[in-house]
PDB file of C-alpha atoms and ligand atoms in Angstrom:
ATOM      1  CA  UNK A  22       0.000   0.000   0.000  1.00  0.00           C
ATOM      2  CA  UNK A  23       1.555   3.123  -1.024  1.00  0.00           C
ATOM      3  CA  UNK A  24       1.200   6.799   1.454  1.00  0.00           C
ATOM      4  CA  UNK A  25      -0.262   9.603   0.144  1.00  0.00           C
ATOM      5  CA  UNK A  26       3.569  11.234  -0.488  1.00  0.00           C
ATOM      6  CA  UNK A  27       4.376   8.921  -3.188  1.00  0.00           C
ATOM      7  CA  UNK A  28       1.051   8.837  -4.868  1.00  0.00           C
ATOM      8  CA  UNK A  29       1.592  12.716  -4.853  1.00  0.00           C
ATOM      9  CA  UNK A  30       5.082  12.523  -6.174  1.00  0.00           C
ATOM     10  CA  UNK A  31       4.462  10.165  -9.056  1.00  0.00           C
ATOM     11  CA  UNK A  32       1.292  11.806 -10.064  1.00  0.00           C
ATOM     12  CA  UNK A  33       0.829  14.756  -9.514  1.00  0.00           C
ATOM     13  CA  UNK A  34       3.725  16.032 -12.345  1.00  0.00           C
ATOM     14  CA  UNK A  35       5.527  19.086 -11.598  1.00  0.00           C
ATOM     15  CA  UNK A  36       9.183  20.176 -12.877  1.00  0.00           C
ATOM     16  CA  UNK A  37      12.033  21.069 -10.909  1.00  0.00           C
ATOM     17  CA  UNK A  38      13.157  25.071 -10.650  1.00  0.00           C
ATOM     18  CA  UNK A  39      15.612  27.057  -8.910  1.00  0.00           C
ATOM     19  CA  UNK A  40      14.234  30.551  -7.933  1.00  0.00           C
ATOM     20  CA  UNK A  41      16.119  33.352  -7.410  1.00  0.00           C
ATOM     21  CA  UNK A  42      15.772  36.374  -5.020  1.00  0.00           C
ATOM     22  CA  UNK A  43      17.004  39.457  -4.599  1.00  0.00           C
ATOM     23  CA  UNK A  44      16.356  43.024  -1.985  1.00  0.00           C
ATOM     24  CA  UNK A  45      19.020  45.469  -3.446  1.00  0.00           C
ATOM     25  CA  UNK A  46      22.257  44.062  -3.493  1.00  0.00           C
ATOM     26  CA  UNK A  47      21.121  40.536  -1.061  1.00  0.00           C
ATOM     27  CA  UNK A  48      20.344  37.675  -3.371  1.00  0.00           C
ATOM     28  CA  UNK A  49      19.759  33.659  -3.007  1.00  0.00           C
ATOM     29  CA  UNK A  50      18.176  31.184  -4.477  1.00  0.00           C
ATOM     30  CA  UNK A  51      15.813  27.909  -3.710  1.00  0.00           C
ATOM     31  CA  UNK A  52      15.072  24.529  -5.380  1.00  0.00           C
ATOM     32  CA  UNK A  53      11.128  24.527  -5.855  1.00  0.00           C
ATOM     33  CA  UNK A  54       8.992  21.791  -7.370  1.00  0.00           C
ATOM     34  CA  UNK A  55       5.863  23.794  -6.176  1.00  0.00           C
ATOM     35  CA  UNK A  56       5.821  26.215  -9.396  1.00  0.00           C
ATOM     36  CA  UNK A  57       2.475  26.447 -11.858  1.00  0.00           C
ATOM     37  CA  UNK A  58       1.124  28.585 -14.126  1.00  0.00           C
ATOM     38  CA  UNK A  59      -2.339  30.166 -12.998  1.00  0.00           C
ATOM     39  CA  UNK A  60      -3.211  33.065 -15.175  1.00  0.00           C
ATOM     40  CA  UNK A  61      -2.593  33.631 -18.942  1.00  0.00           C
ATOM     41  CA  UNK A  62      -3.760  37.687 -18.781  1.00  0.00           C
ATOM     42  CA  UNK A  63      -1.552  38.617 -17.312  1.00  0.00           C
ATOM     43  CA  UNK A  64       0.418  35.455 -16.828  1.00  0.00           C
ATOM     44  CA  UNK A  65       1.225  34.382 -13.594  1.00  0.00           C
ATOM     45  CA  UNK A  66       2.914  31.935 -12.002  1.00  0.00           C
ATOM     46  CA  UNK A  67       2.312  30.635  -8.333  1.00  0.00           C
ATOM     47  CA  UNK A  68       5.098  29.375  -6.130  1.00  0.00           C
ATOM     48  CA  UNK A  69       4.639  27.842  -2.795  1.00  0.00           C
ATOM     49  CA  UNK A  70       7.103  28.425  -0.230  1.00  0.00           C
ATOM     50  CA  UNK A  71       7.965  28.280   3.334  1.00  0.00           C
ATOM     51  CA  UNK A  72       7.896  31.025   5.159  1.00  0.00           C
ATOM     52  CA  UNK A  73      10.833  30.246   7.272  1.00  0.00           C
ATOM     53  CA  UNK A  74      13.229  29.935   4.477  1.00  0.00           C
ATOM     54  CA  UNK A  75      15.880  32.853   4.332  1.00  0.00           C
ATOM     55  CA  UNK A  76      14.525  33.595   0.542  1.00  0.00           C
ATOM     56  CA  UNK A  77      11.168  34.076   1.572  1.00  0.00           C
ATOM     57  CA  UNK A  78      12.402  37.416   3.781  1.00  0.00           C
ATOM     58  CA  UNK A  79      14.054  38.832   0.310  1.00  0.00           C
ATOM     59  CA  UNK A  80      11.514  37.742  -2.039  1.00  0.00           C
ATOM     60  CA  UNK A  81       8.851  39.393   0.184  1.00  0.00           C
ATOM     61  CA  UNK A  82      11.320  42.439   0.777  1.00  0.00           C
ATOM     62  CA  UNK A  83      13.088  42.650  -2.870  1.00  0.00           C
ATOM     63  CA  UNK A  84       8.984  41.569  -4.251  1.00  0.00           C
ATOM     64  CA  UNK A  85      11.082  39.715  -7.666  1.00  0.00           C
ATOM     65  CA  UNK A  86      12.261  36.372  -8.679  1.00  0.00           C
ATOM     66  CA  UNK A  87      13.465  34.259 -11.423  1.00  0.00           C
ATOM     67  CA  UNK A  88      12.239  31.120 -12.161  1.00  0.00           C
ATOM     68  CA  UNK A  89      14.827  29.086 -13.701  1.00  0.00           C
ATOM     69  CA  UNK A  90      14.288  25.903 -15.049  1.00  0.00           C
ATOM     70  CA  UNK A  91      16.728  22.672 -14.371  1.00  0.00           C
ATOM     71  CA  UNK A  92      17.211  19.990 -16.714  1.00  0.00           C
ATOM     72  CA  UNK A  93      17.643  16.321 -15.894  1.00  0.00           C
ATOM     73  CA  UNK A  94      21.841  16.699 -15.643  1.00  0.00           C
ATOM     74  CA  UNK A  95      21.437  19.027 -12.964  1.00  0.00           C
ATOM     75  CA  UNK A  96      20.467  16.980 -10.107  1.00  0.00           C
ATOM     76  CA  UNK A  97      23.342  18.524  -8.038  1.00  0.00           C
ATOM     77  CA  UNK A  98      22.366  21.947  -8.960  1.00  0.00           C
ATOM     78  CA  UNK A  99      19.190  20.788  -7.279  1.00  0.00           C
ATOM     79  CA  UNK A 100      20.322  19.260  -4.029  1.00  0.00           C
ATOM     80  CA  UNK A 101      22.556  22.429  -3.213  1.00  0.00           C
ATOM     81  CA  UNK A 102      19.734  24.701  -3.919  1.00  0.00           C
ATOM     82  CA  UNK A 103      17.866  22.290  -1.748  1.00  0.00           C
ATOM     83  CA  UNK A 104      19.623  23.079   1.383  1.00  0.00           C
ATOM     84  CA  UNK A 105      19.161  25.716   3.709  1.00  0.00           C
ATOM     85  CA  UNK A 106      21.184  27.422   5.558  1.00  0.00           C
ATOM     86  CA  UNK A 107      24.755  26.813   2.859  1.00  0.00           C
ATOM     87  CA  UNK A 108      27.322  29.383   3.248  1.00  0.00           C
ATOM     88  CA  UNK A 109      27.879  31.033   0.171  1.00  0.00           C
ATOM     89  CA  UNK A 110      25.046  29.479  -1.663  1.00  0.00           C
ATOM     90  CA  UNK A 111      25.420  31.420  -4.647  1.00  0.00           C
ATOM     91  CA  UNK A 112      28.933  30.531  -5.790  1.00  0.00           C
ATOM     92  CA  UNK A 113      27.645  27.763  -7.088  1.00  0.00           C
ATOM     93  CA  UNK A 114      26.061  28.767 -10.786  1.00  0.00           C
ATOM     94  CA  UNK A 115      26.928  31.639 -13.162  1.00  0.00           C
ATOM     95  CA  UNK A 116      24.571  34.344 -11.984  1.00  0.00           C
ATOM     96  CA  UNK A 117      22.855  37.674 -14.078  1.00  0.00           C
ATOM     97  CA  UNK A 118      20.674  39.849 -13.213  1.00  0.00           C
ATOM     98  CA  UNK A 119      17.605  40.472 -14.709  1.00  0.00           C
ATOM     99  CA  UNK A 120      15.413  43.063 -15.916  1.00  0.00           C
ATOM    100  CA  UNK A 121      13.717  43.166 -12.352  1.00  0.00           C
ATOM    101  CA  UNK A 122      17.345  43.057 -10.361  1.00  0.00           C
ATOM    102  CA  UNK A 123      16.449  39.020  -9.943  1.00  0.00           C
ATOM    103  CA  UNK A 124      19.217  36.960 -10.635  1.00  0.00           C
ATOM    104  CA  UNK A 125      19.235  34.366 -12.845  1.00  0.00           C
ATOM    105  CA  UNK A 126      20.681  31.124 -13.724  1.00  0.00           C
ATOM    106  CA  UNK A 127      22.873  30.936 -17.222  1.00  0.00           C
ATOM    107  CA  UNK A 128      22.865  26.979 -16.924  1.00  0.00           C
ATOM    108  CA  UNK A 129      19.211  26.895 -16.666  1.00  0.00           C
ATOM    109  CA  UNK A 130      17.145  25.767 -19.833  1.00  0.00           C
ATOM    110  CA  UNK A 131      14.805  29.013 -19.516  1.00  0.00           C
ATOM    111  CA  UNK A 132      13.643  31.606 -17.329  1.00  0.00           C
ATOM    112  CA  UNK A 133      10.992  33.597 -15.723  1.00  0.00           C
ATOM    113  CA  UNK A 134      11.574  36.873 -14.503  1.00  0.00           C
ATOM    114  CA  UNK A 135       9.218  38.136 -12.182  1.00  0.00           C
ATOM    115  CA  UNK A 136       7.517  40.791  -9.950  1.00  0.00           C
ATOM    116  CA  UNK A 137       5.046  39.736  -7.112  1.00  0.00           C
ATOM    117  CA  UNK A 138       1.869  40.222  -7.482  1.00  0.00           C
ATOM    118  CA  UNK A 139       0.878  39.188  -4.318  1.00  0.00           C
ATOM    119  CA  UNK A 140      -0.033  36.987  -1.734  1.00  0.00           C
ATOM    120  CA  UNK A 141      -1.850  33.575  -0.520  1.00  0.00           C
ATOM    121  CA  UNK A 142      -1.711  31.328   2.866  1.00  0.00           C
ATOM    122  CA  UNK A 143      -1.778  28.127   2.257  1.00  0.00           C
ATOM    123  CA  UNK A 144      -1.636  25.734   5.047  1.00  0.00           C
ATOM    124  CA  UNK A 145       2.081  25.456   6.269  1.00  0.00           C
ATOM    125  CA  UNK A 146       3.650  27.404   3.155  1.00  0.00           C
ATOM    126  CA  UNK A 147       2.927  30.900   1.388  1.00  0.00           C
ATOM    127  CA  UNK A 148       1.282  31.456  -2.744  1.00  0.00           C
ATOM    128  CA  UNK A 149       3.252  33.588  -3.994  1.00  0.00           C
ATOM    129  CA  UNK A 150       1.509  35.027  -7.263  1.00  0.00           C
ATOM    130  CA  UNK A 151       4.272  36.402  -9.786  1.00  0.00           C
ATOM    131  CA  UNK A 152       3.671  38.546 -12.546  1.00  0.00           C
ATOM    132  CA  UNK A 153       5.772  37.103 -15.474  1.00  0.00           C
ATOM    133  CA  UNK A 154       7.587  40.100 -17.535  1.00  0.00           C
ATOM    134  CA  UNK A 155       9.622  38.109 -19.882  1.00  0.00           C
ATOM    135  CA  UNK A 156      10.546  34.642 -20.528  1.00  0.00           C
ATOM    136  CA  UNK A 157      14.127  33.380 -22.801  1.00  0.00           C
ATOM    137  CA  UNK A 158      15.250  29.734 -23.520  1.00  0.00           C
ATOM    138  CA  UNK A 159      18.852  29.794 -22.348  1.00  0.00           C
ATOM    139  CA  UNK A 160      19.960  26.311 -23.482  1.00  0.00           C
ATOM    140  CA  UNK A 161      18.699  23.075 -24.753  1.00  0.00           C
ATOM    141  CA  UNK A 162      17.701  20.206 -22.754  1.00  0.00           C
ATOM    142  CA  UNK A 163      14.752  17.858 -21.439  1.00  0.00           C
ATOM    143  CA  UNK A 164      13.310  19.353 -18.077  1.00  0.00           C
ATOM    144  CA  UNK A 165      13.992  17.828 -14.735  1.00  0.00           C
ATOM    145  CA  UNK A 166      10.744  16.268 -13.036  1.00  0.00           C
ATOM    146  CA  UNK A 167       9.816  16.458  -9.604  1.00  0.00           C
ATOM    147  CA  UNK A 168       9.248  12.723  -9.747  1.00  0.00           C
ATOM    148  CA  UNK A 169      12.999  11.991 -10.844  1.00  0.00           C
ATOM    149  CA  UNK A 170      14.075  13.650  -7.056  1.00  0.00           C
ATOM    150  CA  UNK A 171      13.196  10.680  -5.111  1.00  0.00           C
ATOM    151  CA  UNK A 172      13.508  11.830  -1.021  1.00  0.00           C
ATOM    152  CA  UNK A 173      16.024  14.984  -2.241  1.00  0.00           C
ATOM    153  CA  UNK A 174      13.878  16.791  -0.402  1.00  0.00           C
ATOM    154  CA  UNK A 175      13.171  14.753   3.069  1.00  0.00           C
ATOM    155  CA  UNK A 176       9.913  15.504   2.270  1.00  0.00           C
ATOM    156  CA  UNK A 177       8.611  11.979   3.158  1.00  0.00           C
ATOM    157  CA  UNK A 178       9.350  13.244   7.105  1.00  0.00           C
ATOM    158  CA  UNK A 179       6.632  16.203   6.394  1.00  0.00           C
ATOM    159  CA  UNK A 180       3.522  14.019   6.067  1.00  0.00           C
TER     160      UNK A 180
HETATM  161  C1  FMN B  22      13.436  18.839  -5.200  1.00  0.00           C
HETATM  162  C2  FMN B  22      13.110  19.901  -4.176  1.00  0.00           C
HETATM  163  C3  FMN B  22      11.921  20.628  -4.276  1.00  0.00           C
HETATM  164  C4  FMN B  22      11.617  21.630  -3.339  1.00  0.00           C
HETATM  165  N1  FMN B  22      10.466  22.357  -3.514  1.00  0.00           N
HETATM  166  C5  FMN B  22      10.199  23.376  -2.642  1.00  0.00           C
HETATM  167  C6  FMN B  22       9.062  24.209  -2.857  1.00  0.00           C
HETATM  168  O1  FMN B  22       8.313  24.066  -3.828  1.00  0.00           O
HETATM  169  N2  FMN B  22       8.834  25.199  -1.945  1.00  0.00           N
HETATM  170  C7  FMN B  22       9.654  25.421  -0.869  1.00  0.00           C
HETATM  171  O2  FMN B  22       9.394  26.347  -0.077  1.00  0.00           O
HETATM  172  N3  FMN B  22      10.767  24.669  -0.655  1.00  0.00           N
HETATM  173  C8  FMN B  22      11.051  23.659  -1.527  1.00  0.00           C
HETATM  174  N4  FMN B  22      12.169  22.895  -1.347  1.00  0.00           N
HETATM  175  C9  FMN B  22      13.021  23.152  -0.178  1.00  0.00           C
HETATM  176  C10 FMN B  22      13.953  24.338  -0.379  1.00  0.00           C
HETATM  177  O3  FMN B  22      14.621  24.275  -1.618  1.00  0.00           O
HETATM  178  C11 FMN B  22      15.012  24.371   0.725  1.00  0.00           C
HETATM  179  O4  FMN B  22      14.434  24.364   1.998  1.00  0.00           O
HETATM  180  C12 FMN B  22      15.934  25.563   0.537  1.00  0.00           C
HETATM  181  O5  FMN B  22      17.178  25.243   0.964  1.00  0.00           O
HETATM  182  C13 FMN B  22      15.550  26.857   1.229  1.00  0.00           C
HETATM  183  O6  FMN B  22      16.650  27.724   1.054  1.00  0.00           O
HETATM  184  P1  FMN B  22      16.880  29.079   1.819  1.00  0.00           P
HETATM  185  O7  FMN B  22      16.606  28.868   3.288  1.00  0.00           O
HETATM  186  O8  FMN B  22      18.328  29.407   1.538  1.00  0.00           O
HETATM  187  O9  FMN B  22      15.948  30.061   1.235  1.00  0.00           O
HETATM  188  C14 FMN B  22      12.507  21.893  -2.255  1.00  0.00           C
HETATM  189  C15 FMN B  22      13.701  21.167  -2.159  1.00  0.00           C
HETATM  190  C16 FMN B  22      14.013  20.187  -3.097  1.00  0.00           C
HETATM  191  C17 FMN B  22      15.315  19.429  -2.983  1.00  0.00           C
END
């Protein structure tokens, strides 16, 4: 009999992204599976995070964000963007800013950058609705899946 966590994971199909942060000259960055689309005029995108994570204080401070997109090589880009708390986080990666000041990820496939719209509570983690202002495909590749992660995310402790 399988829990609800792995029914969820295989499933319910959602891509793997990095998101970056920035407030002025602070920046980071965060694996997130929990990225969709949910408006196409204007298009937004929703991301879910935790409110405890260090980028949640810039993203609601600097209000922009990239979403970058990982492709299946990059499972180690994932995992150190999965951790909190790294010194230095953003060494790994070459990093640009974007229109918005966001920074964003030149190994990424493509990218979103961002300003928030605003602002959801969801249970244990925040919607945050973003306001896409442009979009590029940075290289070519077959996007990373949520389901490929396995436990990457310890996430199988959380239910
Ligand atoms: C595959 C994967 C998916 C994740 N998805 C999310 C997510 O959608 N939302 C979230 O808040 N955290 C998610 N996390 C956890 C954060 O990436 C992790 O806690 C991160 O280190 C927070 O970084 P920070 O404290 O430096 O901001 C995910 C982690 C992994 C490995």
């Amino acid at each position: 009999m399988h829990n609800i966590d792995s029914i969820l994971q295989q499933y319910i199909t959602q891509g793997v992204y990095v998101v970056g942060v920035a407030d002025g000259d602070k920046t980071n960055a965060f694996t997130a599976a929990w990225v969709m689309q949910v408006s196409f005029s204007p298009v937004l995108l929703a991301i879910s995070i935790n409110p405890e994570h260090y980028s949640y204080q810039l993203l609601k401070q600097g209000s922009v964000c990239s979403v970058n997109v990982l492709s299946q090589e990059q499972m180690q880009m994932a995992a150190h963007f999965g951790r909190s708390g790294v010194p230095d986080k953003m060494l790994v990666g070459t990093w640009a800013a974007a229109v918005t000041g966001a920074p964003v990820l030149q190994e990424s496939l493509a990218y979103f950058d961002c300003k928030v719209s605003h602002e959801v509570s969801a249970g244990d983690h925040q919607l945050v609705i973003c306001e896409v202002l442009e979009a590029r495909q940075l290289n070519v590749g077959a996007a990373m899946l949520y389901s490929e992660t396995g436990n990457m995310d310890n996430s199988t402790a959380l239910y």
